[in-house]
């Protein structure tokens, strides 16, 4: 149906009154009052319609989704360094990375209504650029069922592993959309030198930057400020993201406000996976200052954790609970973060159920958006770029 025109009839966008969504090719052409489905149309049966979910922080190269269950064997009190070492020691045993598992994860995303994702992909001395090659192969296998943006991610550090900076440059040259970084203060012990190198590559290769920052205390705040300052100095406003940034939620309100103001000034965006046990982010201040904030699944059944099912509605649910949200307008905001709020992270100006937006649509059997968020019902129909890609849990690509 990708190249055809048809109506998705009798659906309720964001829980509103029933309408028909007119689709031409891969775009939404318009909205009209609900009418009886005609030949060639798709009957939405009065279901709730939302834009496709956008998973702004994933790791599809690390997973063995689709393979037999593997029990978690690492420490119950892990550290980032310990997780890294464990993954490096075990990944070959489980065939990580491989294109089949990456494709299986992407299909799981589609099954759950995700139509666009940004995935970090390990780049290190052991795996080279093989992870990126696997993800590109998986991406090609699914075609336009899901948009995939990549981040070349130095999980094992940069400076402490001579040659990784060059690998990141090669990844950017080869087509990675972004390059990443990880806790430069503790992993590499030199915030300035790591950021200098990464920003230089981003400018030279015209790619974005997406940093995993987990550090707490003054070091975490210092890294935020360094990233924001360098973003302005490099002219990369709108192309830099901080992922996780757990310390932000722990800071005094005046410091939070200062950082959010600087994020807005620098055009730096933020992603969170709403990890349990972390302090809630000042998401309302971010929204007021137009700081893009996206939600993501993080890993999905890998050497870091047995958890994860690729369901962004469930992540929005988790974000709402972590943030103490109860009222309908706040629950709606959580779902908006997981859908139209993710547009920035995959290079879209608009991602919504409106004319001229890409026709990415998810239907669920729910009374309203709040009901959908609380129950996380199965996705009845998933449309990506005007094409039906999943129906009642069956992925059609």
Short mmCIF file of C-alpha atoms in Angstrom, two decimals:
data_model
loop_
_atom_site.label_atom_id
_atom_site.label_comp_id
_atom_site.label_asym_id
_atom_site.label_seq_id
_atom_site.Cartn_x
_atom_site.Cartn_y
_atom_site.Cartn_z
CA UNK A 1 0.00 0.00 0.00
CA UNK A 2 3.04 2.26 0.23
CA UNK A 3 2.50 3.87 -3.19
CA UNK A 4 -1.30 3.96 -3.01
CA UNK A 5 -3.78 6.45 -1.69
CA UNK A 6 -6.30 5.22 0.84
CA UNK A 7 -8.18 6.21 3.97
CA UNK A 8 -7.56 4.82 7.42
CA UNK A 9 -11.17 5.22 8.41
CA UNK A 10 -12.93 5.56 11.75
CA UNK A 11 -9.98 6.13 14.09
CA UNK A 12 -9.65 8.45 17.08
CA UNK A 13 -6.43 10.52 16.93
CA UNK A 14 -5.14 10.97 20.47
CA UNK A 15 -8.57 9.82 21.69
CA UNK A 16 -10.56 12.55 19.93
CA UNK A 17 -13.74 12.04 17.91
CA UNK A 18 -13.56 9.51 15.05
CA UNK A 19 -12.07 10.69 11.77
CA UNK A 20 -10.59 9.30 8.58
CA UNK A 21 -6.87 9.80 8.06
CA UNK A 22 -6.12 10.20 4.35
CA UNK A 23 -2.84 8.66 3.25
CA UNK A 24 -1.03 9.29 -0.01
CA UNK A 25 2.19 7.37 -0.51
CA UNK A 26 4.20 7.70 2.69
CA UNK A 27 2.49 10.89 3.93
CA UNK A 28 -0.67 11.93 5.71
CA UNK A 29 -2.56 13.94 3.12
CA UNK A 30 -5.31 15.19 5.40
CA UNK A 31 -8.03 14.47 7.94
CA UNK A 32 -11.77 14.31 7.25
CA UNK A 33 -14.85 13.45 9.31
CA UNK A 34 -15.34 9.73 9.76
CA UNK A 35 -17.20 7.97 6.97
CA UNK A 36 -17.92 4.42 5.93
CA UNK A 37 -14.83 2.60 4.69
CA UNK A 38 -14.83 2.12 0.93
CA UNK A 39 -13.08 -0.50 -1.17
CA UNK A 40 -9.34 -0.16 -0.71
CA UNK A 41 -9.63 1.66 2.60
CA UNK A 42 -8.56 0.29 5.98
CA UNK A 43 -11.24 0.21 8.68
CA UNK A 44 -9.85 1.43 12.00
CA UNK A 45 -12.91 0.17 13.90
CA UNK A 46 -12.98 3.17 16.22
CA UNK A 47 -9.56 2.38 17.70
CA UNK A 48 -7.32 4.94 19.38
CA UNK A 49 -4.66 6.30 17.00
CA UNK A 50 -1.24 7.63 17.97
CA UNK A 51 1.85 8.50 15.94
CA UNK A 52 4.43 5.74 15.64
CA UNK A 53 6.72 5.50 18.63
CA UNK A 54 10.25 6.88 18.38
CA UNK A 55 12.87 4.97 20.37
CA UNK A 56 15.59 7.58 20.86
CA UNK A 57 18.10 5.43 22.75
CA UNK A 58 18.58 1.77 21.85
CA UNK A 59 21.42 -0.76 21.50
CA UNK A 60 20.20 -3.20 18.86
CA UNK A 61 23.69 -4.57 18.15
CA UNK A 62 24.17 -5.96 21.68
CA UNK A 63 21.09 -8.18 21.80
CA UNK A 64 20.50 -11.87 21.20
CA UNK A 65 16.75 -11.36 20.80
CA UNK A 66 15.22 -14.23 18.89
CA UNK A 67 17.73 -16.73 20.24
CA UNK A 68 17.21 -19.12 23.20
CA UNK A 69 17.05 -17.57 26.64
CA UNK A 70 20.38 -16.85 28.31
CA UNK A 71 20.31 -16.35 32.08
CA UNK A 72 22.04 -13.33 33.56
CA UNK A 73 25.24 -14.44 35.32
CA UNK A 74 27.10 -11.22 36.11
CA UNK A 75 27.24 -9.51 39.53
CA UNK A 76 24.14 -8.36 41.39
CA UNK A 77 26.08 -5.18 42.25
CA UNK A 78 27.66 -4.31 38.93
CA UNK A 79 29.69 -1.28 37.94
CA UNK A 80 29.92 0.29 34.49
CA UNK A 81 33.53 -0.86 34.21
CA UNK A 82 32.55 -4.37 35.30
CA UNK A 83 29.72 -4.56 32.79
CA UNK A 84 32.04 -3.45 30.02
CA UNK A 85 34.65 -6.08 30.92
CA UNK A 86 32.00 -8.80 31.22
CA UNK A 87 30.54 -7.93 27.84
CA UNK A 88 33.95 -7.95 26.18
CA UNK A 89 34.69 -11.38 27.69
CA UNK A 90 31.34 -12.95 26.78
CA UNK A 91 30.03 -11.40 23.57
CA UNK A 92 31.80 -13.71 21.11
CA UNK A 93 30.35 -16.70 22.95
CA UNK A 94 26.84 -15.45 22.22
CA UNK A 95 27.52 -14.27 18.68
CA UNK A 96 27.27 -10.56 19.43
CA UNK A 97 26.96 -8.62 17.20
CA UNK A 98 25.08 -10.34 14.40
CA UNK A 99 22.70 -9.05 11.77
CA UNK A 100 19.97 -11.63 12.48
CA UNK A 101 19.58 -10.60 16.12
CA UNK A 102 19.67 -6.91 15.23
CA UNK A 103 16.92 -7.53 12.68
CA UNK A 104 14.94 -9.50 15.29
CA UNK A 105 15.15 -6.57 17.71
CA UNK A 106 14.03 -4.13 15.02
CA UNK A 107 11.08 -6.41 14.22
CA UNK A 108 10.17 -6.43 17.89
CA UNK A 109 10.27 -2.64 17.87
CA UNK A 110 7.92 -2.62 14.86
CA UNK A 111 5.61 -5.16 16.51
CA UNK A 112 5.25 -2.74 19.41
CA UNK A 113 4.62 0.27 17.20
CA UNK A 114 8.05 1.86 16.93
CA UNK A 115 8.59 3.29 13.46
CA UNK A 116 11.85 5.19 14.05
CA UNK A 117 14.83 4.62 16.30
CA UNK A 118 18.27 5.93 17.15
CA UNK A 119 20.57 3.07 18.08
CA UNK A 120 24.03 3.20 19.57
CA UNK A 121 26.38 0.64 18.03
CA UNK A 122 29.62 -0.48 19.68
CA UNK A 123 32.83 0.54 17.95
CA UNK A 124 36.00 -0.76 19.60
CA UNK A 125 39.28 -2.52 18.91
CA UNK A 126 37.70 -5.96 19.26
CA UNK A 127 34.70 -5.53 17.00
CA UNK A 128 35.89 -2.71 14.73
CA UNK A 129 33.02 -1.52 12.55
CA UNK A 130 31.35 -4.95 12.38
CA UNK A 131 28.48 -3.89 14.62
CA UNK A 132 27.63 -1.03 12.30
CA UNK A 133 27.74 -3.41 9.35
CA UNK A 134 25.34 -5.78 11.14
CA UNK A 135 22.92 -2.98 11.94
CA UNK A 136 23.06 -1.68 8.38
CA UNK A 137 22.26 -5.19 7.11
CA UNK A 138 19.34 -5.46 9.54
CA UNK A 139 18.14 -2.01 8.53
CA UNK A 140 18.20 -3.02 4.86
CA UNK A 141 16.28 -6.20 5.66
CA UNK A 142 13.40 -4.26 7.20
CA UNK A 143 13.42 -1.58 4.52
CA UNK A 144 11.25 1.42 5.30
CA UNK A 145 9.29 -0.38 8.03
CA UNK A 146 11.45 1.45 10.55
CA UNK A 147 13.79 4.41 10.20
CA UNK A 148 17.14 3.63 11.86
CA UNK A 149 19.65 6.32 12.82
CA UNK A 150 23.03 5.15 14.14
CA UNK A 151 25.51 6.35 16.75
CA UNK A 152 29.04 4.92 16.61
CA UNK A 153 29.52 4.25 20.31
CA UNK A 154 32.92 3.73 22.04
CA UNK A 155 31.58 1.58 24.90
CA UNK A 156 35.10 0.64 26.04
CA UNK A 157 36.49 4.17 26.06
CA UNK A 158 38.41 6.30 23.59
CA UNK A 159 41.80 7.55 24.76
CA UNK A 160 42.56 4.53 26.92
CA UNK A 161 42.20 2.34 23.83
CA UNK A 162 44.59 3.83 21.24
CA UNK A 163 43.05 3.56 17.80
CA UNK A 164 39.41 4.01 18.86
CA UNK A 165 39.34 7.72 17.97
CA UNK A 166 40.44 6.75 14.47
CA UNK A 167 37.76 4.04 14.33
CA UNK A 168 35.13 6.62 15.23
CA UNK A 169 36.38 8.84 12.44
CA UNK A 170 36.18 5.88 10.05
CA UNK A 171 32.65 5.11 11.26
CA UNK A 172 31.55 8.68 10.61
CA UNK A 173 33.18 8.61 7.18
CA UNK A 174 31.45 5.29 6.43
CA UNK A 175 28.00 6.69 7.16
CA UNK A 176 27.26 6.63 10.90
CA UNK A 177 24.83 9.47 11.58
CA UNK A 178 26.40 10.35 14.93
CA UNK A 179 29.38 9.48 17.07
CA UNK A 180 29.14 8.91 20.80
CA UNK A 181 31.10 8.96 24.00
CA UNK A 182 30.98 7.51 27.50
CA UNK A 183 31.83 9.13 30.84
CA UNK A 184 35.08 10.77 29.70
CA UNK A 185 36.01 11.75 33.24
CA UNK A 186 36.02 8.25 34.71
CA UNK A 187 36.46 5.96 31.70
CA UNK A 188 39.26 7.91 30.01
CA UNK A 189 40.26 10.25 32.83
CA UNK A 190 40.43 13.30 30.57
CA UNK A 191 37.20 15.13 29.81
CA UNK A 192 38.81 17.84 27.71
CA UNK A 193 40.91 15.61 25.45
CA UNK A 194 38.04 13.21 24.74
CA UNK A 195 35.61 16.00 23.91
CA UNK A 196 38.21 17.79 21.79
CA UNK A 197 38.67 14.69 19.65
CA UNK A 198 34.99 13.85 19.32
CA UNK A 199 33.90 17.39 18.47
CA UNK A 200 36.69 17.62 15.89
CA UNK A 201 35.38 14.49 14.15
CA UNK A 202 31.80 15.75 14.27
CA UNK A 203 32.76 19.02 12.60
CA UNK A 204 35.04 17.37 10.04
CA UNK A 205 32.57 14.65 9.07
CA UNK A 206 29.36 16.68 9.53
CA UNK A 207 27.77 14.24 11.98
CA UNK A 208 25.96 14.61 15.28
CA UNK A 209 27.14 13.70 18.78
CA UNK A 210 25.36 11.65 21.45
CA UNK A 211 27.09 11.21 24.82
CA UNK A 212 26.34 8.60 27.49
CA UNK A 213 26.93 10.50 30.75
CA UNK A 214 26.30 8.56 33.97
CA UNK A 215 28.55 10.42 36.39
CA UNK A 216 27.28 12.08 39.54
CA UNK A 217 28.35 15.06 41.62
CA UNK A 218 30.48 17.93 40.42
CA UNK A 219 32.11 15.83 37.68
CA UNK A 220 28.75 15.11 36.08
CA UNK A 221 27.81 18.80 36.13
CA UNK A 222 31.23 19.75 34.76
CA UNK A 223 30.76 17.38 31.83
CA UNK A 224 27.34 18.88 31.06
CA UNK A 225 28.84 22.35 30.97
CA UNK A 226 31.75 21.27 28.81
CA UNK A 227 29.42 19.63 26.29
CA UNK A 228 27.15 22.67 26.13
CA UNK A 229 30.02 25.16 25.76
CA UNK A 230 31.73 23.14 23.06
CA UNK A 231 28.47 22.71 21.18
CA UNK A 232 28.15 26.48 20.88
CA UNK A 233 31.83 26.95 20.04
CA UNK A 234 31.65 24.32 17.29
CA UNK A 235 28.40 25.64 15.84
CA UNK A 236 26.71 22.29 16.41
CA UNK A 237 23.50 23.58 17.97
CA UNK A 238 20.70 21.09 17.39
CA UNK A 239 23.09 18.21 16.71
CA UNK A 240 24.29 17.19 20.17
CA UNK A 241 22.52 14.94 22.69
CA UNK A 242 23.18 13.99 26.30
CA UNK A 243 21.89 10.52 27.17
CA UNK A 244 21.00 9.49 30.73
CA UNK A 245 22.62 12.36 32.68
CA UNK A 246 21.37 10.89 35.95
CA UNK A 247 22.89 13.63 38.09
CA UNK A 248 20.55 16.30 36.72
CA UNK A 249 17.60 15.02 38.73
CA UNK A 250 19.62 15.10 41.97
CA UNK A 251 20.68 18.75 41.76
CA UNK A 252 19.17 21.73 43.61
CA UNK A 253 16.38 23.41 41.68
CA UNK A 254 18.41 26.53 40.91
CA UNK A 255 21.21 24.44 39.39
CA UNK A 256 18.69 22.41 37.38
CA UNK A 257 17.20 25.63 36.05
CA UNK A 258 20.64 26.94 35.10
CA UNK A 259 21.51 23.76 33.21
CA UNK A 260 18.15 23.61 31.42
CA UNK A 261 18.62 27.24 30.37
CA UNK A 262 22.09 26.43 29.02
CA UNK A 263 20.74 23.34 27.22
CA UNK A 264 18.21 25.56 25.47
CA UNK A 265 20.87 28.14 24.58
CA UNK A 266 23.22 25.48 23.21
CA UNK A 267 20.52 23.52 21.41
CA UNK A 268 21.52 20.33 23.23
CA UNK A 269 18.87 17.61 23.46
CA UNK A 270 18.42 14.87 26.06
CA UNK A 271 17.34 11.24 26.14
CA UNK A 272 16.33 9.09 29.08
CA UNK A 273 15.39 5.45 29.56
CA UNK A 274 13.57 6.27 32.82
CA UNK A 275 15.72 3.86 34.76
CA UNK A 276 14.23 2.74 38.07
CA UNK A 277 15.88 4.17 41.15
CA UNK A 278 17.07 7.35 39.43
CA UNK A 279 15.89 10.85 40.28
CA UNK A 280 13.18 12.27 37.99
CA UNK A 281 14.32 14.75 35.37
CA UNK A 282 12.99 18.34 35.32
CA UNK A 283 11.05 17.43 32.19
CA UNK A 284 8.48 20.20 32.50
CA UNK A 285 11.20 22.86 32.60
CA UNK A 286 12.78 21.21 29.57
CA UNK A 287 9.49 21.36 27.72
CA UNK A 288 8.95 24.99 28.68
CA UNK A 289 12.39 25.87 27.30
CA UNK A 290 11.90 23.72 24.16
CA UNK A 291 14.74 21.34 25.04
CA UNK A 292 14.08 18.15 23.04
CA UNK A 293 13.60 15.21 25.41
CA UNK A 294 13.26 11.67 24.07
CA UNK A 295 12.57 8.29 25.63
CA UNK A 296 14.36 5.06 24.81
CA UNK A 297 14.49 1.38 25.68
CA UNK A 298 18.27 1.15 26.21
CA UNK A 299 19.39 -2.49 25.78
CA UNK A 300 17.04 -5.36 25.01
CA UNK A 301 17.99 -8.73 26.53
CA UNK A 302 21.76 -8.58 26.42
CA UNK A 303 24.85 -8.98 28.60
CA UNK A 304 23.93 -5.87 30.55
CA UNK A 305 20.45 -6.97 31.57
CA UNK A 306 17.84 -9.67 30.88
CA UNK A 307 15.13 -7.00 30.77
CA UNK A 308 13.60 -5.20 27.82
CA UNK A 309 10.90 -6.08 25.31
CA UNK A 310 11.22 -3.17 22.91
CA UNK A 311 7.89 -1.61 23.94
CA UNK A 312 8.08 2.19 23.98
CA UNK A 313 4.59 2.52 25.45
CA UNK A 314 5.89 0.56 28.42
CA UNK A 315 8.88 2.94 28.66
CA UNK A 316 6.48 5.89 28.69
CA UNK A 317 4.55 4.11 31.45
CA UNK A 318 7.79 3.70 33.39
CA UNK A 319 8.68 7.37 32.86
CA UNK A 320 5.26 8.41 34.16
CA UNK A 321 5.61 6.31 37.31
CA UNK A 322 9.19 7.43 37.95
CA UNK A 323 8.11 11.06 37.54
CA UNK A 324 5.05 10.68 39.77
CA UNK A 325 2.57 11.54 37.01
CA UNK A 326 -1.13 10.87 37.60
CA UNK A 327 -3.30 13.52 35.94
CA UNK A 328 -4.46 12.99 32.37
CA UNK A 329 -2.56 15.95 30.94
CA UNK A 330 0.70 14.66 32.44
CA UNK A 331 0.05 11.09 31.27
CA UNK A 332 -0.58 12.47 27.80
CA UNK A 333 2.74 14.32 27.99
CA UNK A 334 4.55 11.05 28.73
CA UNK A 335 3.09 9.44 25.60
CA UNK A 336 3.92 12.54 23.57
CA UNK A 337 7.56 12.18 24.61
CA UNK A 338 7.55 8.62 23.26
CA UNK A 339 5.93 9.62 19.97
CA UNK A 340 5.92 13.11 18.48
CA UNK A 341 8.53 14.30 20.98
CA UNK A 342 11.07 12.04 19.33
CA UNK A 343 10.96 13.82 15.96
CA UNK A 344 14.15 15.79 16.59
CA UNK A 345 16.21 12.67 17.25
CA UNK A 346 15.50 11.12 13.86
CA UNK A 347 15.75 14.27 11.78
CA UNK A 348 12.07 15.13 11.43
CA UNK A 349 10.45 18.52 11.83
CA UNK A 350 7.04 17.01 12.56
CA UNK A 351 5.96 13.56 13.68
CA UNK A 352 2.26 13.62 14.46
CA UNK A 353 -1.17 12.76 13.11
CA UNK A 354 -1.33 15.86 10.94
CA UNK A 355 -1.19 16.66 7.25
CA UNK A 356 2.27 16.41 5.63
CA UNK A 357 3.65 14.28 8.46
CA UNK A 358 5.05 10.86 7.57
CA UNK A 359 2.23 8.34 7.80
CA UNK A 360 3.47 6.49 10.90
CA UNK A 361 0.39 5.43 12.85
CA UNK A 362 -0.32 2.99 15.68
CA UNK A 363 -3.78 1.74 16.63
CA UNK A 364 -4.67 0.33 20.04
CA UNK A 365 -7.89 -0.71 21.72
CA UNK A 366 -8.07 1.87 24.50
CA UNK A 367 -10.58 4.40 25.79
CA UNK A 368 -8.10 7.27 25.69
CA UNK A 369 -4.36 7.97 25.85
CA UNK A 370 -4.21 7.65 29.63
CA UNK A 371 -5.90 4.26 29.46
CA UNK A 372 -3.43 3.16 26.78
CA UNK A 373 -0.46 4.30 28.86
CA UNK A 374 -1.62 2.53 32.00
CA UNK A 375 -2.58 -0.78 30.34
CA UNK A 376 -0.07 -0.90 27.47
CA UNK A 377 -2.47 -2.94 25.30
CA UNK A 378 -1.26 -4.86 22.24
CA UNK A 379 -0.79 -2.86 19.07
CA UNK A 380 -3.65 -3.76 16.74
CA UNK A 381 -2.20 -2.12 13.63
CA UNK A 382 1.11 -0.43 12.83
CA UNK A 383 1.56 1.72 9.73
CA UNK A 384 5.00 3.00 8.76
CA UNK A 385 5.36 5.39 5.86
CA UNK A 386 1.84 4.57 4.71
CA UNK A 387 2.50 0.83 4.67
CA UNK A 388 0.93 -1.68 7.06
CA UNK A 389 3.92 -3.33 8.74
CA UNK A 390 2.30 -5.14 11.68
CA UNK A 391 -1.17 -6.38 12.51
CA UNK A 392 -2.29 -8.01 15.77
CA UNK A 393 1.30 -8.81 16.74
CA UNK A 394 2.31 -10.24 13.37
CA UNK A 395 5.15 -8.32 11.73
CA UNK A 396 4.64 -8.24 7.98
CA UNK A 397 8.23 -7.49 6.90
#
